[in-house]
XYZ file of C-alpha atoms in Angstrom:
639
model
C 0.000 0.000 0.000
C 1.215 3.908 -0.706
C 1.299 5.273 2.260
C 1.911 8.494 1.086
C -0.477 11.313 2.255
C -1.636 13.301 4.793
C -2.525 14.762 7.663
C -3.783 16.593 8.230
C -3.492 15.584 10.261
C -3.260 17.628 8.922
C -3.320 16.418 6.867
C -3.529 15.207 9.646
C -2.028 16.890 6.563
C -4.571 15.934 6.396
C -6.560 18.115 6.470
C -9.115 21.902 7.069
C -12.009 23.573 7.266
C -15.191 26.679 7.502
C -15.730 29.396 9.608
C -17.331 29.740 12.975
C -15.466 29.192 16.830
C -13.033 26.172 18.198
C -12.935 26.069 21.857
C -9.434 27.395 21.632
C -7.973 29.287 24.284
C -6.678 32.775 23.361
C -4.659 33.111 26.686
C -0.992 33.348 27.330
C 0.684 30.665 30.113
C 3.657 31.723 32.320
C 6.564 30.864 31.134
C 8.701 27.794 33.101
C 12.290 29.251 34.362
C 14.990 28.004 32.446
C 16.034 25.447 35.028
C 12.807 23.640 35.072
C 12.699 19.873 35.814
C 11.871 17.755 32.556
C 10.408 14.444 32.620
C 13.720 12.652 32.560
C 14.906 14.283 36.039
C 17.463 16.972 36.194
C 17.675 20.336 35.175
C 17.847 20.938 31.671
C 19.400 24.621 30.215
C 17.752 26.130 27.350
C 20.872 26.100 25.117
C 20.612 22.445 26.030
C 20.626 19.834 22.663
C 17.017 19.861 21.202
C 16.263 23.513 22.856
C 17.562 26.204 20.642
C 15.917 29.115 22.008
C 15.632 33.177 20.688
C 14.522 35.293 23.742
C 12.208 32.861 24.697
C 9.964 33.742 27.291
C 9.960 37.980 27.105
C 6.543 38.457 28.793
C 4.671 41.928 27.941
C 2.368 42.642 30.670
C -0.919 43.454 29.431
C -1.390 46.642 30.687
C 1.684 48.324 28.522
C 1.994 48.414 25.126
C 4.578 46.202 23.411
C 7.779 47.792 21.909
C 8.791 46.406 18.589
C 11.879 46.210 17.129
C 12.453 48.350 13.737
C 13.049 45.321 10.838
C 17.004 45.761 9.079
C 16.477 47.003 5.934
C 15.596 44.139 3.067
C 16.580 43.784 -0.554
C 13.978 42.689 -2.866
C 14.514 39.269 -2.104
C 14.135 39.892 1.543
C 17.366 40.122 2.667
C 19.010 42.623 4.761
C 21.127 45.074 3.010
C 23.447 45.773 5.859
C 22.773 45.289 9.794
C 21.670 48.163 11.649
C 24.095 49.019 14.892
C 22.030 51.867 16.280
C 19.611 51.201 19.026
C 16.266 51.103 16.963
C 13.152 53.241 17.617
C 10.164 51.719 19.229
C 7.423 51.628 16.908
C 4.238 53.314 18.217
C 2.548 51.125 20.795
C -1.070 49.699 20.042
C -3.240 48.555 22.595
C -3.786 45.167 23.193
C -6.980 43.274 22.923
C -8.216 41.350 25.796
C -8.554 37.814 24.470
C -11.839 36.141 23.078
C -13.120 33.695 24.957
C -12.813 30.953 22.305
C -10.443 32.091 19.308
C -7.133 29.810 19.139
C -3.483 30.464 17.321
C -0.212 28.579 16.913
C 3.259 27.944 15.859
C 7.315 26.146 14.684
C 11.859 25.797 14.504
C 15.699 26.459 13.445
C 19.461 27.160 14.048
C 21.190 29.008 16.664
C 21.068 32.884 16.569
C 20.906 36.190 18.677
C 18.128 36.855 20.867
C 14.801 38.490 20.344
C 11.819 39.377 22.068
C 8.707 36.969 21.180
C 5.943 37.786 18.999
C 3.211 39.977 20.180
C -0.062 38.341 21.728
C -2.572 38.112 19.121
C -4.291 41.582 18.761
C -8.044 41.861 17.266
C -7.906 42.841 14.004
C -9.189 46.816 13.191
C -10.136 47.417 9.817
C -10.209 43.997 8.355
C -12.612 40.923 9.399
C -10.786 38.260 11.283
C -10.976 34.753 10.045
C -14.575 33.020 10.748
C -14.807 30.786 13.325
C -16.396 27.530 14.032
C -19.725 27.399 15.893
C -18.257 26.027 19.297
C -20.164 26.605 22.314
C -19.609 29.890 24.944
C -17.569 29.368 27.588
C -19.924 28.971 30.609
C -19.276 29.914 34.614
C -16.836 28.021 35.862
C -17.317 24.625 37.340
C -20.521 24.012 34.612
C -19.491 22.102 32.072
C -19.058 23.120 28.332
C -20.526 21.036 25.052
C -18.932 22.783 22.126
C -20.403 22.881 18.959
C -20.166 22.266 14.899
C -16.315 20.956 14.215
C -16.264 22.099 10.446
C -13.006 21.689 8.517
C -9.717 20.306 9.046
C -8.617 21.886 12.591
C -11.603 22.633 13.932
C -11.137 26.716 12.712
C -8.497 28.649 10.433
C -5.974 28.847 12.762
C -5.677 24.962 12.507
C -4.855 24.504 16.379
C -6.116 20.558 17.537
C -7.970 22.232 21.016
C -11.795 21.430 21.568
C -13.203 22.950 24.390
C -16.065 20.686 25.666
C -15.679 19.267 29.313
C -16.577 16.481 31.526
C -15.773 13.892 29.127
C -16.622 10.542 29.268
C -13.940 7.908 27.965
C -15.414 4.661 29.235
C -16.429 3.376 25.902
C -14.940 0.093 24.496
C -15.394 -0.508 20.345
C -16.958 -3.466 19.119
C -15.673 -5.963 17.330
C -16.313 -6.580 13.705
C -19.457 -4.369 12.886
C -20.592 -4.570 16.677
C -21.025 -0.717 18.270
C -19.861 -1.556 21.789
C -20.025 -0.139 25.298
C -21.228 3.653 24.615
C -20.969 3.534 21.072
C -23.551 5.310 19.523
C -23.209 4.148 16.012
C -20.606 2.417 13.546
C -20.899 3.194 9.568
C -18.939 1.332 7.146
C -16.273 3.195 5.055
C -13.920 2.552 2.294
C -11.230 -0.164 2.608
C -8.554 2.910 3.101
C -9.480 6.048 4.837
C -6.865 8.969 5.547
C -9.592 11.672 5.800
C -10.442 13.121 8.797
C -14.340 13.667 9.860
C -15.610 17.070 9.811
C -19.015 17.537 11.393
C -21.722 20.738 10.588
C -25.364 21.172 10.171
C -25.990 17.923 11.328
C -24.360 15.636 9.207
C -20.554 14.038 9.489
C -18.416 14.062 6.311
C -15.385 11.373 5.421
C -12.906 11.369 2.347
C -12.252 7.733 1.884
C -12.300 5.299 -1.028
C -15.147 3.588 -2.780
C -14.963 0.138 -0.774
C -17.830 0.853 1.329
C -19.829 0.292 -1.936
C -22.912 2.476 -0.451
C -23.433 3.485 -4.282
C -24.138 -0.267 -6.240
C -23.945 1.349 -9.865
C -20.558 2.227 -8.833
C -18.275 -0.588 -9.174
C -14.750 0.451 -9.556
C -12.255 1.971 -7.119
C -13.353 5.461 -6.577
C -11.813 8.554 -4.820
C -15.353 9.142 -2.924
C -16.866 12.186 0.585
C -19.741 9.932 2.145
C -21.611 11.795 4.149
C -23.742 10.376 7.122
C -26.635 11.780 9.503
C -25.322 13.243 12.840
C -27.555 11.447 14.645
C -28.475 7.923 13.601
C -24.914 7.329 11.166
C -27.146 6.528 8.551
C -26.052 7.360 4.817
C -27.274 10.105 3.282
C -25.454 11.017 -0.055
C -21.980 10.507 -1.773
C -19.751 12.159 -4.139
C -18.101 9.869 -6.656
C -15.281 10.875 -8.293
C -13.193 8.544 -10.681
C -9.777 8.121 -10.884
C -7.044 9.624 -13.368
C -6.164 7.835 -16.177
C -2.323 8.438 -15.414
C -2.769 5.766 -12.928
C -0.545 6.150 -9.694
C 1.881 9.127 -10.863
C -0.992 11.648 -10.129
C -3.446 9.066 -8.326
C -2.359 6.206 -6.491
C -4.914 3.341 -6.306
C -7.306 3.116 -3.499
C -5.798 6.041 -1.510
C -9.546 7.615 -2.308
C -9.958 11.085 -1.176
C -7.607 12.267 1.596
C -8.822 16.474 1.654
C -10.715 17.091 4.755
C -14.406 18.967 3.635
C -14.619 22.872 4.964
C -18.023 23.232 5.768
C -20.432 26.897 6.082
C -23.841 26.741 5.787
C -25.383 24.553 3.263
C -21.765 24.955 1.138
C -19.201 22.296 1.327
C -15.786 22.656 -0.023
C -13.375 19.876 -1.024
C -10.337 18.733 -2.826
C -10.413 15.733 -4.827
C -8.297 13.016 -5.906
C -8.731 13.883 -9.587
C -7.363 17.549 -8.770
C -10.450 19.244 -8.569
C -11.719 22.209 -5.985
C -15.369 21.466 -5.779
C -18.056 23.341 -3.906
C -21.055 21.072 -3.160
C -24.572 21.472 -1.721
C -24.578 20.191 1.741
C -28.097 18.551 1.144
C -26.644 16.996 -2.169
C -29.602 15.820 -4.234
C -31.869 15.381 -0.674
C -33.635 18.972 -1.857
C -34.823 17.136 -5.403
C -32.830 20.415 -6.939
C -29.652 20.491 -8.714
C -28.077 23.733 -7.922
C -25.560 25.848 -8.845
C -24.290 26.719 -12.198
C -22.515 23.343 -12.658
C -25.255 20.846 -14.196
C -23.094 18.287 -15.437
C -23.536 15.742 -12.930
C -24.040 12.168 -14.288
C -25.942 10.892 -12.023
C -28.847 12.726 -9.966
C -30.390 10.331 -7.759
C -31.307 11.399 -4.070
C -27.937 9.688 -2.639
C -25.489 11.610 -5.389
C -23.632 14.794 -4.643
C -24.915 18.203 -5.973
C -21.690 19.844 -7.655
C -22.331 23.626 -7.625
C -18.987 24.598 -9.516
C -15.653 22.981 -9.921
C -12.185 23.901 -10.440
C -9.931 21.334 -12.813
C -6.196 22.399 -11.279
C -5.021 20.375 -14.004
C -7.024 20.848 -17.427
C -7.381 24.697 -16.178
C -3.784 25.596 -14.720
C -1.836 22.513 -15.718
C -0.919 21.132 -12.384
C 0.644 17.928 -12.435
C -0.288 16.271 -8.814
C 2.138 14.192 -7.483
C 0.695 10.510 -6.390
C -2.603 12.162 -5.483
C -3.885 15.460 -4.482
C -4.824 16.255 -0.657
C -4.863 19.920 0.404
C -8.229 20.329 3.054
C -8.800 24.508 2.284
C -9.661 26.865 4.397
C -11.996 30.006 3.678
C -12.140 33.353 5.042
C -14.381 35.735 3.893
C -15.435 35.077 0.192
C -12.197 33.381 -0.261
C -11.357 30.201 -0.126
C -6.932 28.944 0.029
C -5.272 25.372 -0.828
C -2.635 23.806 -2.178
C -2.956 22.435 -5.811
C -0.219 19.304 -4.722
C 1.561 19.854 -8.150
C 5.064 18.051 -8.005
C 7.413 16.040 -9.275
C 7.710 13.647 -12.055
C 7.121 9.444 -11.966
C 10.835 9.344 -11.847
C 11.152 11.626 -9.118
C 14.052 14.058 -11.087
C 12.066 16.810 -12.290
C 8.866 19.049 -12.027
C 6.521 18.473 -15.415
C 5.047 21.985 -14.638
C 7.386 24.243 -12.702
C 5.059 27.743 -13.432
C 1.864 25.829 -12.751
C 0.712 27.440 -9.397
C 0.967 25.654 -6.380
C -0.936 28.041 -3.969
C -4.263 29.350 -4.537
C -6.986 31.917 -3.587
C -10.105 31.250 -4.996
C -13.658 32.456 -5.049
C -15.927 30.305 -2.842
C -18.870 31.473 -4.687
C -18.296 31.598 -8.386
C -14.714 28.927 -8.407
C -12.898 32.122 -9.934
C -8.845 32.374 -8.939
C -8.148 36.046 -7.288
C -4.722 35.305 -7.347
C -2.269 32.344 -7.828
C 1.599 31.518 -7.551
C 3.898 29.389 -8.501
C 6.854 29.100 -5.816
C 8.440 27.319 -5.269
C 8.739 26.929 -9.202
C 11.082 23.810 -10.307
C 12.210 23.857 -6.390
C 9.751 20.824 -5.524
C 11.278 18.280 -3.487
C 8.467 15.346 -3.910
C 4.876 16.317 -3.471
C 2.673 19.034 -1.800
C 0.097 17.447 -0.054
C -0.043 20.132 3.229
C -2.760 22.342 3.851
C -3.341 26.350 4.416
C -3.477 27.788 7.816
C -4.905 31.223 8.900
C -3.740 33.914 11.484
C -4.543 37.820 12.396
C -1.125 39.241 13.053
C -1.638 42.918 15.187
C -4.621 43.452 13.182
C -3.897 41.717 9.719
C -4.795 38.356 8.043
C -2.314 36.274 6.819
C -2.207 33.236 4.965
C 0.146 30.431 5.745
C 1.302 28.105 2.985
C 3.798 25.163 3.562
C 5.599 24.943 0.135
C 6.929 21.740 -1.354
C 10.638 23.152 -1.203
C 10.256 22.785 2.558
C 9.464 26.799 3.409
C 6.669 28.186 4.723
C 5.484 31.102 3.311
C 2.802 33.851 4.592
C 1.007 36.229 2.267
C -1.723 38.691 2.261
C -5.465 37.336 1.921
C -6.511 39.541 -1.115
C -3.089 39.472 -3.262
C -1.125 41.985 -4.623
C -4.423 42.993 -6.893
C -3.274 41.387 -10.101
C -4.083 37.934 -9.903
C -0.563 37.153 -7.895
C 0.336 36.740 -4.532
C 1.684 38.843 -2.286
C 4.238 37.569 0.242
C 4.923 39.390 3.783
C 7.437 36.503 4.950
C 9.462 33.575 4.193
C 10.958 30.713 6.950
C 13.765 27.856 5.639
C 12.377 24.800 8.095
C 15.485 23.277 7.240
C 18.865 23.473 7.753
C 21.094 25.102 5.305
C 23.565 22.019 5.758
C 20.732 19.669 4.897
C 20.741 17.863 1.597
C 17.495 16.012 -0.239
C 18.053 12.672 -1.709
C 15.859 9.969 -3.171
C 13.842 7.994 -1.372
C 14.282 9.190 1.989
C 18.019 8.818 2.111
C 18.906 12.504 2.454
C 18.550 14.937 5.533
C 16.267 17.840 3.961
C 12.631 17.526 4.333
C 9.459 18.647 3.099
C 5.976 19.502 4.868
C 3.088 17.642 5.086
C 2.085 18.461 8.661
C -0.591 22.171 8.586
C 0.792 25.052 9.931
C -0.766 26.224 13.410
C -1.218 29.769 14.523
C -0.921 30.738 18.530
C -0.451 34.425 19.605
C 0.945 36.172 16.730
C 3.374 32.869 15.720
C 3.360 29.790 13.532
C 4.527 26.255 14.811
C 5.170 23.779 12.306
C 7.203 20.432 11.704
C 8.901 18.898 8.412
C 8.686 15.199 7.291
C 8.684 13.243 3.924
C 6.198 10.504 2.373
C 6.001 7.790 5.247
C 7.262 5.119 2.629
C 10.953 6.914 3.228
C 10.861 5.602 6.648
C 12.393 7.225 9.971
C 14.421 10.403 9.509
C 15.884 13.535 11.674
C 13.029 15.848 11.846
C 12.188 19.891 12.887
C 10.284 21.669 14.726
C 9.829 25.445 15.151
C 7.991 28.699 16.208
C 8.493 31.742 13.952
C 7.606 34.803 14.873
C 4.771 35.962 12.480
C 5.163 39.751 13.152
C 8.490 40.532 10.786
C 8.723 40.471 7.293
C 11.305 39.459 4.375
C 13.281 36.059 4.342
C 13.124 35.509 8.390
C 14.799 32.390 8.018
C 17.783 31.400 10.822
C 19.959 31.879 8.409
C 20.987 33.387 4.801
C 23.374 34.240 1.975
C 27.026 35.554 3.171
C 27.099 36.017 -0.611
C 30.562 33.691 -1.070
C 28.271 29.809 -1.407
C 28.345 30.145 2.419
C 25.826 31.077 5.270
C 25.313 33.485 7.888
C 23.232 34.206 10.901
C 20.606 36.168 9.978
C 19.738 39.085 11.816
C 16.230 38.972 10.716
C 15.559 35.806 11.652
C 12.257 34.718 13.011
C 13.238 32.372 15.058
C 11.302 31.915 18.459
C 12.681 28.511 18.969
C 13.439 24.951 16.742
C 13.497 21.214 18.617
C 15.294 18.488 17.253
C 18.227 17.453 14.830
C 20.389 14.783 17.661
C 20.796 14.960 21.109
C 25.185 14.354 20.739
C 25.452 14.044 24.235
C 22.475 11.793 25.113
C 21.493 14.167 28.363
C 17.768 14.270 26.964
C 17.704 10.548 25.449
C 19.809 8.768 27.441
C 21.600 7.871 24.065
C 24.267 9.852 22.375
C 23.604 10.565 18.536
C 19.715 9.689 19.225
C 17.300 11.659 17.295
C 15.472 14.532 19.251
C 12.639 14.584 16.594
C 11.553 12.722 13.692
C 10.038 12.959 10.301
C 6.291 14.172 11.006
C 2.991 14.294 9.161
C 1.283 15.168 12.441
C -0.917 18.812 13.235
C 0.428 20.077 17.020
C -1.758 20.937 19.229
C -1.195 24.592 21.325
C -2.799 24.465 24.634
C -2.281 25.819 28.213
C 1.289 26.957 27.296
C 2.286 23.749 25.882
C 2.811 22.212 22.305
C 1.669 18.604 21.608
C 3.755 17.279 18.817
C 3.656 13.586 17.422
C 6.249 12.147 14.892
C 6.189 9.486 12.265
C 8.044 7.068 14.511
C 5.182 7.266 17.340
C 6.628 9.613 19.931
C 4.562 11.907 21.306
C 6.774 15.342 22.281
C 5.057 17.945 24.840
C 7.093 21.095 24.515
C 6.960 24.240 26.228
C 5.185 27.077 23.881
C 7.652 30.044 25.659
C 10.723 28.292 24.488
C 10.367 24.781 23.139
C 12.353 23.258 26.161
C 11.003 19.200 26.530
C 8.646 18.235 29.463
C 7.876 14.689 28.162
C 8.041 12.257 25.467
C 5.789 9.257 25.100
C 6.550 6.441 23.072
C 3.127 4.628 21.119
C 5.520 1.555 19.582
C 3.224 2.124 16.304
C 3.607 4.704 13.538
C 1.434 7.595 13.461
C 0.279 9.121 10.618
C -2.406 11.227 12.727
C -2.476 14.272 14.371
C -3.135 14.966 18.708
C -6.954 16.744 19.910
C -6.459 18.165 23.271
C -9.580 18.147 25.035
C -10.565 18.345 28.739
C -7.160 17.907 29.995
C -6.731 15.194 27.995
C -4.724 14.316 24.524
C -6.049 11.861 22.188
C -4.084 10.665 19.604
C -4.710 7.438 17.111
C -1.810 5.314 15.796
C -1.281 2.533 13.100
C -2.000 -0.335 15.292
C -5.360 1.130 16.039
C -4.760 2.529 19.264
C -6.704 5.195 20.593
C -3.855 6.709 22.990
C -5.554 8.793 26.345
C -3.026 10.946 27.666
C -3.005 13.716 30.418
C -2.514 16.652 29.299
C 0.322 18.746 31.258
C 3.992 18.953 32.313
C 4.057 15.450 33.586
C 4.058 11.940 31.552
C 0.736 10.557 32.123
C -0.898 7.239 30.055
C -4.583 7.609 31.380
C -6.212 4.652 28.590
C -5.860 2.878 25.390
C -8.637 2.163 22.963
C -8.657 -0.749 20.693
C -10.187 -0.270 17.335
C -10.708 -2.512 14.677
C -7.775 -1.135 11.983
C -5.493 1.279 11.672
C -6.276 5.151 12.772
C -4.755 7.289 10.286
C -7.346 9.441 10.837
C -7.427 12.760 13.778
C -10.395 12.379 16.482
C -13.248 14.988 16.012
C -14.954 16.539 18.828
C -18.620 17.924 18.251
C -21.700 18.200 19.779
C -20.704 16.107 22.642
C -19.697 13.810 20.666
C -16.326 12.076 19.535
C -16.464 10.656 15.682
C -13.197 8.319 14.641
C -12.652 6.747 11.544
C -10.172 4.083 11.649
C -9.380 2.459 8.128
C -12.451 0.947 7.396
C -15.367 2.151 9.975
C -16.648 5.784 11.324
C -17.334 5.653 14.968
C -19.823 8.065 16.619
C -19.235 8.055 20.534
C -20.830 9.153 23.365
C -18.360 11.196 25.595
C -20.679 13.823 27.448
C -23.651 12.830 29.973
């Protein structure tokens, strides 16, 4: 089997997805001192292997306005022309917001270099609207407890953080057997024989990307890249969208992988990637309304159980894209605009890019399917595929856009584009190091992304990995600092084939690369971090980060110093929900992991499903939905 996308997951890469409020906290933790305990005893220094930290922990009170920096002066590429030595001006101080009671942000790593205060706390927004937000539930007094809402897209809202808010859960279900529901199972529904996609829950009906071997649709036969969506309530099947697959076979659309994109969901308007390249917008109630709307009537079949296709987007008969084994990206809207990934990549041979100035980031109308803008970086750069997903933050005020590029970059730009159909970039991060070198099949040290950027108080956190069929590898993990602007990468050009520290760089902090003198590991030359497909998860000061090999990493948010890492002795492909005090987290042999959420190591229950979990666990409605590789699981978890 390709195992080769997503999450978010994520995609888990795979995966996104529509507009209304997560349950995420907007408030800042105190920072640990630098001489904190970690979970392997002792007291472990910041500059410490696996901890390389850039001012970490400058806290602002909230009272005073924050003092920022003046940026060196950048070339057109975004480099600084020359340091600055004088002491630079403050900029004029804004106030700060007090923080909503439900809005969430995030974050990421690098190399050594000199210290900086850290970002700003998120500020609300003044002229422009701030991303939608999920319908999650108020908080209520304290004590009571709290039954979020509607989890709509990939991540729960555009900032992409893994947090739910509900509380008093109830874990003490047990899944079935076989087709059985179990002890406080509400309801099992069959899916396809391989499902990466994650559910996504709104209006009252659950939505899965997954293959066709659920057969739910008998005049379809033939392996299928298929969205099934389900009834809330009872799990019962409601319509499907059937999509066949490319006729280049696995190059652009790997058999049975189905489709991995994670729906974004507002109102009766569903939005979806598919495994023949397509954006599609589709009528929630699909054919249920007896009325085929939209503009697009094309649809071959219209029966009460087919999917109503309002307008689609062909990424690769309209902007020649040339998807690498299969295309993924779960979008994310905001406003009238909706932002993905087109996956374009390399070749069948792996040696070049068919279609270096096809774009690979898009903004897109989520009404009419008409591109605002579109670019192509990183051109013939591509290092395999781009199967990652957009992320969303409000940065003192302004929206940004975050897109994980296939050259192993992230990249933020404006929402609306530079007016001419192109983007407009405000700031560019290297997740790798410059010393790092890409080689086939896994072999080399450079990575791509496939994890989904998170956003937490006015800063991005984000790992690298590679297509889980390369194996184990030495991984990164970092939090830039989303308030500067240029190439903010660790380091840059010295202009003679060398590098330099750059004094831009947005560096907050970066975990892993080998611990050489075993203090954190026990084991000299042991990796800190792996390869990872894996979403965090930002909560209560701390950073939840799983990697390929199973290890789950809690990290301090402040300055990325190690509290605890958990090994699940199964791969996981998934990403962590954080949820009551509690992190759940699926893994390939089809364990549910239950772990405390905190500073100390804590295995509070495992969860036997029937296959694999490849898949992120939803909270909605006081519910939990799981889809493991072949079944969607709707679970009672509140009273």
């Amino acid at each position: 089997m390709k195992k080769s996308l997503i999450r978010f997951a994520l995609l888990n890469s795979l995966a996104c997805v529509a507009v209304m409020t997560t349950g995420c906290e907007s408030s800042d933790s105190t920072k640990p001192s630098p001489q904190a305990k970690t979970e392997l005893g002792g007291s472990a220094p910041l500059e410490e292997a696996g901890s390389t930290t850039v001012d970490a922990g400058v806290d602002v009170p909230e009272a005073e306005p924050e003092m920022k920096k003046s940026e060196p002066k950048l070339d057109a590429d975004g480099n600084p022309v020359a340091p600055k030595t004088e002491t630079p001006e403050p900029a004029k101080p804004e106030a700060e917001p007090k923080p909503e009671p439900e809005a969430k942000p995030e974050a990421k790593p690098a190399p050594k270099a000199e210290a900086k205060p850290a970002p700003k706390a998120e500020e609300k927004p003044k002229a422009e609207a701030k991303p939608e937000k999920t319908s999650q539930a108020k908080p209520e007094a304290a004590g009571k407890k709290v039954v979020t809402g509607d989890w709509p897209m990939w991540g729960g809202d555009p900032t992409r953080n893994m947090v739910n808010k509900t509380t008093g859960l109830n874990l003490s279900f047990k899944p079935g057997e076989g087709e059985e529901k179990g002890e406080n199972v509400l309801w099992v529904s069959k899916l396809g024989s391989q499902t990466y996609g994650n559910p996504v829950v709104a209006g009252g009906q659950v939505y899965v990307g997954t293959n066709n071997g659920g057969k739910y649709r008998p005049k379809y036969e033939d392996d299928l890249g298929v969205v099934l969506c389900f009834d809330e309530k009872t799990g019962d099947f409601k319509w499907q969208l059937s999509r066949e697959k490319l006729p280049q076979g696995r190059v652009n659309d790997w058999p049975e992988q189905g489709i991995c994109s994670a729906p974004c969901v507002q109102g009766d308007r569903m939005w979806v990637v598919t495994n023949r390249c397509e954006l599609m917008c589709l009528d929630t109630q699909g054919f249920y309304d007896n009325e085929n709307d939209g503009p697009y009537k094309d649809e071959k079949e219209t029966d009460k159980q087919d999917a109503d296709i309002i307008w689609s987007l062909d990424m690769i008969e309209d902007l020649g894209v040339f998807p690498h084994n299969l295309a993924t990206s779960s979008p994310v809207v905001h406003g009238d605009t909706i932002f993905l990934l087109t996956s374009n990549g390399v070749d069948e041979a792996h040696l070049e890019v068919p279609a270096p100035r096809a774009p690979c980031f898009l903004a897109v109308n989520k009404n009419t399917g008409e591109i605002i803008w579109e670019d192509n970086t990183p051109f013939d750069n591509i290092l395999h595929g781009q199967w990652s997903s957009p992320a969303i933050g409000v940065v003192n005020g302004k929206t940004q856009v975050y897109f994980p590029g296939g050259d192993g970059w992230l990249y933020a730009f404006t929402p609306e584009g530079d007016g001419e159909g192109n983007a407009k970039l405000i700031w560019k991060f290297d997740l790798n190091p410059k010393d790092s070198k890409w080689e086939l099949g896994g072999r080399g040290t450079r990575n791509a992304i496939i994890s989904t950027p998170v956003f937490h108080n006015n800063s991005v956190i984000l790992g690298v990995g590679q297509d889980p069929e390369h194996g184990e590898g030495v991984g990164h993990i970092y939090r830039i600092d989303a308030t500067k602007t240029g190439d903010i990468s660790p380091q840059i050009s010295d202009g003679k084939d060398g590098w330099k520290d750059n004094p831009n760089s947005g560096m907050v902090w970066h975990y892993g690369g080998e611990d050489v003198d075993g203090k954190l590991t026990g084991k000299k030359g042991d990796l800190l971090f792996r390869r990872t497909m894996s979403t965090v998860a930002v909560d209560d000061g701390l950073v939840y980060a799983p990697d390929l090999s199973g290890f789950v990493h809690c990290l301090d948010f402040e300055t990325g110093k190690r509290y605890w890492e958990y090994d699940m002795f199964a791969a996981c492909w998934g990403s962590p929900m954080v949820v009551d005090s509690k992190v759940l987290i699926g893994n390939e042999d089809g364990m549910l992991i239950i772990l405390k959420a905190g500073k100390e190591k804590k295995l509070l229950d495992e969860k036997t499903f029937n296959s694999s979990i490849y898949s992120t666990p939803t909270i909605a409605n006081g519910k939990m939905f799981v889809s493991d590789r072949s079944q969607l699981y709707s679970i009672k978890v509140t009273d």
